[in-house]
């Protein structure tokens, strides 16, 4: 396929600053989606385990809805809906660039459905006797969850949460559908501008591989330490 193709990587050195800015955008989206996803996912997980049936059904409906829809479609929805909402709610002038906010909201709400399932499994992995013992000490259900169950659950599911964070970072490449200059979007723009799309896409893939492989190895090392503790 590339037998007669002459690679030219000269576009990359002069574009490193722009590419670095794109990488920061990807990391910002990842960080916010992780924090918001874990917080909202924890609430969803507790709601799914609740004895209040309407609450459990609503949480299950939310989780199943977002887990059944492609992420790229969710991002497109939020790219079309969120700007109009923010313009009317915050009084922003029409045409304001809220692509980053749209991507962050879309990722946070989407990822929370996956984090909810991880956290629900983590909560269920804690022996029920722990909750009973907390009640015996006079703790309310929220206090028992916050001080007894959740700390143990999060310790059990840290490797899974970190692995999901790596997947989330990879998925940020999909924000190109909103023309946002994340890392992949920045690489694509440089390649398209200089007529070196193959080189820039290969370079972007190499960077994603190095970062994600290093993070995966770190998670594996951390998991072994937890198992040995």
Short mmCIF file of C-alpha atoms in Angstrom, two decimals:
data_model
loop_
_atom_site.label_atom_id
_atom_site.label_comp_id
_atom_site.label_asym_id
_atom_site.label_seq_id
_atom_site.Cartn_x
_atom_site.Cartn_y
_atom_site.Cartn_z
CA UNK A 1 0.00 0.00 0.00
CA UNK A 2 2.76 2.43 0.92
CA UNK A 3 5.30 1.05 -1.54
CA UNK A 4 5.38 4.19 -3.69
CA UNK A 5 4.41 6.64 -0.96
CA UNK A 6 7.14 8.98 0.26
CA UNK A 7 6.71 9.86 3.92
CA UNK A 8 7.43 13.43 4.95
CA UNK A 9 7.35 14.16 8.68
CA UNK A 10 8.50 17.77 8.39
CA UNK A 11 5.06 19.14 9.29
CA UNK A 12 5.22 17.74 12.81
CA UNK A 13 8.08 19.72 14.47
CA UNK A 14 6.61 23.09 13.53
CA UNK A 15 3.14 22.06 14.71
CA UNK A 16 4.08 20.63 18.11
CA UNK A 17 2.73 23.66 19.96
CA UNK A 18 -0.66 23.37 18.25
CA UNK A 19 -0.69 19.62 18.78
CA UNK A 20 0.23 20.12 22.44
CA UNK A 21 -2.71 22.48 22.86
CA UNK A 22 -4.95 19.83 21.34
CA UNK A 23 -3.57 17.24 23.75
CA UNK A 24 -4.39 19.55 26.67
CA UNK A 25 -7.97 19.81 25.42
CA UNK A 26 -8.20 16.01 25.33
CA UNK A 27 -6.80 15.78 28.86
CA UNK A 28 -9.18 18.48 30.13
CA UNK A 29 -12.18 16.60 28.75
CA UNK A 30 -10.86 13.35 30.22
CA UNK A 31 -10.26 14.84 33.68
CA UNK A 32 -13.65 16.53 33.92
CA UNK A 33 -15.49 13.47 32.60
CA UNK A 34 -13.71 11.24 35.15
CA UNK A 35 -14.58 13.47 38.12
CA UNK A 36 -18.15 14.19 37.03
CA UNK A 37 -18.64 10.61 35.86
CA UNK A 38 -17.54 9.10 39.17
CA UNK A 39 -19.62 11.53 41.26
CA UNK A 40 -22.78 11.16 39.16
CA UNK A 41 -22.06 7.47 38.61
CA UNK A 42 -21.86 6.89 42.37
CA UNK A 43 -25.26 8.51 42.85
CA UNK A 44 -26.69 6.45 39.99
CA UNK A 45 -25.23 3.25 41.44
CA UNK A 46 -26.73 3.96 44.86
CA UNK A 47 -30.05 4.81 43.23
CA UNK A 48 -30.02 1.49 41.32
CA UNK A 49 -29.46 -0.37 44.58
CA UNK A 50 -32.14 1.63 46.37
CA UNK A 51 -35.24 -0.08 47.76
CA UNK A 52 -37.28 2.82 46.36
CA UNK A 53 -38.47 1.22 43.12
CA UNK A 54 -39.21 4.39 41.06
CA UNK A 55 -35.73 5.71 41.89
CA UNK A 56 -34.09 2.40 40.99
CA UNK A 57 -36.06 2.22 37.72
CA UNK A 58 -35.15 5.78 36.76
CA UNK A 59 -31.44 5.13 37.40
CA UNK A 60 -31.57 1.84 35.49
CA UNK A 61 -33.29 3.59 32.58
CA UNK A 62 -30.59 6.27 32.47
CA UNK A 63 -27.76 3.73 32.55
CA UNK A 64 -29.31 1.46 29.93
CA UNK A 65 -30.12 4.40 27.65
CA UNK A 66 -26.58 5.79 27.55
CA UNK A 67 -24.97 2.35 27.35
CA UNK A 68 -27.12 1.51 24.33
CA UNK A 69 -26.33 4.65 22.28
CA UNK A 70 -23.04 5.21 20.37
CA UNK A 71 -20.88 7.88 21.95
CA UNK A 72 -20.45 9.75 18.68
CA UNK A 73 -24.23 10.14 18.46
CA UNK A 74 -24.39 11.48 22.02
CA UNK A 75 -21.67 14.02 21.22
CA UNK A 76 -23.55 15.16 18.13
CA UNK A 77 -26.74 15.58 20.14
CA UNK A 78 -25.02 17.67 22.76
CA UNK A 79 -23.16 19.67 20.13
CA UNK A 80 -26.53 20.63 18.63
CA UNK A 81 -28.50 21.04 21.88
CA UNK A 82 -26.13 22.44 24.52
CA UNK A 83 -25.16 25.65 22.67
CA UNK A 84 -28.82 26.68 22.38
CA UNK A 85 -29.43 25.86 26.04
CA UNK A 86 -26.38 27.79 27.27
CA UNK A 87 -27.22 30.77 25.07
CA UNK A 88 -30.68 31.04 26.59
CA UNK A 89 -29.78 30.03 30.17
CA UNK A 90 -26.58 32.09 30.52
CA UNK A 91 -27.55 34.85 28.12
CA UNK A 92 -24.64 34.14 25.79
CA UNK A 93 -24.67 35.88 22.40
CA UNK A 94 -25.76 33.68 19.48
CA UNK A 95 -22.89 31.84 17.84
CA UNK A 96 -20.76 31.62 21.01
CA UNK A 97 -18.16 28.87 20.87
CA UNK A 98 -19.28 26.36 23.49
CA UNK A 99 -17.96 23.26 21.73
CA UNK A 100 -15.66 22.41 24.64
CA UNK A 101 -18.49 22.77 27.17
CA UNK A 102 -20.75 20.64 24.97
CA UNK A 103 -18.10 17.92 24.70
CA UNK A 104 -17.44 17.94 28.45
CA UNK A 105 -21.13 17.67 29.33
CA UNK A 106 -21.70 14.94 26.77
CA UNK A 107 -18.72 12.89 27.97
CA UNK A 108 -19.58 13.36 31.65
CA UNK A 109 -23.18 12.19 31.26
CA UNK A 110 -22.20 9.33 28.94
CA UNK A 111 -19.32 8.03 31.04
CA UNK A 112 -21.33 8.24 34.27
CA UNK A 113 -23.47 5.36 32.97
CA UNK A 114 -20.38 3.13 32.69
CA UNK A 115 -18.94 4.30 35.99
CA UNK A 116 -22.31 3.60 37.62
CA UNK A 117 -22.10 -0.07 36.65
CA UNK A 118 -18.50 -0.35 37.86
CA UNK A 119 -19.37 1.33 41.16
CA UNK A 120 -22.53 -0.75 41.60
CA UNK A 121 -20.47 -3.92 41.21
CA UNK A 122 -17.94 -2.52 43.68
CA UNK A 123 -20.62 -1.80 46.26
CA UNK A 124 -22.06 -5.29 45.83
CA UNK A 125 -18.59 -6.78 46.34
CA UNK A 126 -18.53 -5.48 49.92
CA UNK A 127 -19.96 -8.09 52.32
CA UNK A 128 -23.45 -7.16 53.50
CA UNK A 129 -22.30 -7.75 57.05
CA UNK A 130 -20.33 -4.49 56.83
CA UNK A 131 -23.53 -2.53 56.32
CA UNK A 132 -25.27 -4.42 59.11
CA UNK A 133 -22.35 -3.73 61.45
CA UNK A 134 -22.50 -0.03 60.63
CA UNK A 135 -26.23 0.03 61.40
CA UNK A 136 -25.50 -1.74 64.68
CA UNK A 137 -23.14 1.11 65.58
CA UNK A 138 -25.97 3.57 65.10
CA UNK A 139 -25.06 4.84 61.64
CA UNK A 140 -27.78 5.84 59.21
CA UNK A 141 -27.80 4.33 55.70
CA UNK A 142 -26.10 7.36 54.10
CA UNK A 143 -23.47 7.43 56.86
CA UNK A 144 -22.82 3.69 56.50
CA UNK A 145 -22.44 4.02 52.74
CA UNK A 146 -20.15 7.05 52.98
CA UNK A 147 -17.89 5.88 55.82
CA UNK A 148 -17.95 2.08 55.57
CA UNK A 149 -19.16 0.65 52.27
CA UNK A 150 -17.94 3.14 49.65
CA UNK A 151 -14.31 3.32 50.90
CA UNK A 152 -14.03 -0.47 50.65
CA UNK A 153 -15.86 -0.55 47.32
CA UNK A 154 -13.61 2.09 45.76
CA UNK A 155 -10.52 0.23 46.92
CA UNK A 156 -11.79 -2.88 45.13
CA UNK A 157 -12.65 -1.09 41.90
CA UNK A 158 -9.75 1.37 41.53
CA UNK A 159 -8.12 -0.70 38.73
CA UNK A 160 -11.41 -0.82 36.80
CA UNK A 161 -11.97 2.91 37.27
CA UNK A 162 -8.47 3.66 35.99
CA UNK A 163 -8.92 1.32 33.02
CA UNK A 164 -12.18 3.09 32.16
CA UNK A 165 -10.30 6.41 32.36
CA UNK A 166 -7.84 5.14 29.72
CA UNK A 167 -10.74 4.13 27.47
CA UNK A 168 -12.27 7.55 28.06
CA UNK A 169 -9.06 9.27 26.94
CA UNK A 170 -9.07 7.21 23.75
CA UNK A 171 -12.72 8.10 23.16
CA UNK A 172 -11.99 11.83 23.31
CA UNK A 173 -10.77 11.51 19.72
CA UNK A 174 -14.44 11.37 18.74
CA UNK A 175 -14.96 15.06 19.50
CA UNK A 176 -13.67 15.73 15.97
CA UNK A 177 -17.33 15.49 14.94
CA UNK A 178 -17.84 18.94 16.51
CA UNK A 179 -14.69 20.34 14.82
CA UNK A 180 -13.13 20.82 18.27
CA UNK A 181 -9.33 20.93 18.14
CA UNK A 182 -8.57 18.10 20.53
CA UNK A 183 -5.38 16.14 19.91
CA UNK A 184 -6.73 14.01 17.07
CA UNK A 185 -8.61 16.98 15.62
CA UNK A 186 -5.46 19.11 15.74
CA UNK A 187 -3.42 16.37 14.05
CA UNK A 188 -6.06 15.98 11.36
CA UNK A 189 -6.13 19.74 10.71
CA UNK A 190 -2.35 19.92 10.37
CA UNK A 191 -2.29 16.91 8.05
CA UNK A 192 -5.11 18.28 5.93
CA UNK A 193 -3.48 21.71 5.75
CA UNK A 194 -0.07 20.39 4.69
CA UNK A 195 -1.28 17.51 2.56
CA UNK A 196 0.34 15.05 4.99
CA UNK A 197 -2.72 13.39 6.49
CA UNK A 198 -1.18 9.92 6.54
CA UNK A 199 1.85 11.08 8.53
CA UNK A 200 -0.17 13.08 11.06
CA UNK A 201 -2.73 10.33 11.62
CA UNK A 202 0.10 7.82 12.15
CA UNK A 203 1.80 10.24 14.53
CA UNK A 204 -1.43 10.75 16.48
CA UNK A 205 -1.92 6.99 16.69
CA UNK A 206 1.62 6.54 17.99
CA UNK A 207 1.09 9.17 20.69
CA UNK A 208 -2.19 7.57 21.77
CA UNK A 209 -0.48 4.17 21.88
CA UNK A 210 2.46 5.38 23.98
CA UNK A 211 0.29 7.25 26.48
CA UNK A 212 -2.34 4.53 26.81
CA UNK A 213 0.18 1.68 26.96
CA UNK A 214 2.16 3.47 29.67
CA UNK A 215 -1.03 4.16 31.62
CA UNK A 216 -2.15 0.52 31.23
CA UNK A 217 1.18 -0.73 32.57
CA UNK A 218 0.89 1.65 35.52
CA UNK A 219 -2.61 0.36 36.27
CA UNK A 220 -1.41 -3.24 36.06
CA UNK A 221 1.46 -2.47 38.45
CA UNK A 222 -0.92 -0.71 40.83
CA UNK A 223 -3.33 -3.66 40.70
CA UNK A 224 -0.53 -6.08 41.61
CA UNK A 225 0.39 -3.90 44.57
CA UNK A 226 -3.23 -3.90 45.74
CA UNK A 227 -3.41 -7.67 45.47
CA UNK A 228 -0.19 -8.04 47.40
CA UNK A 229 -1.26 -5.66 50.13
#
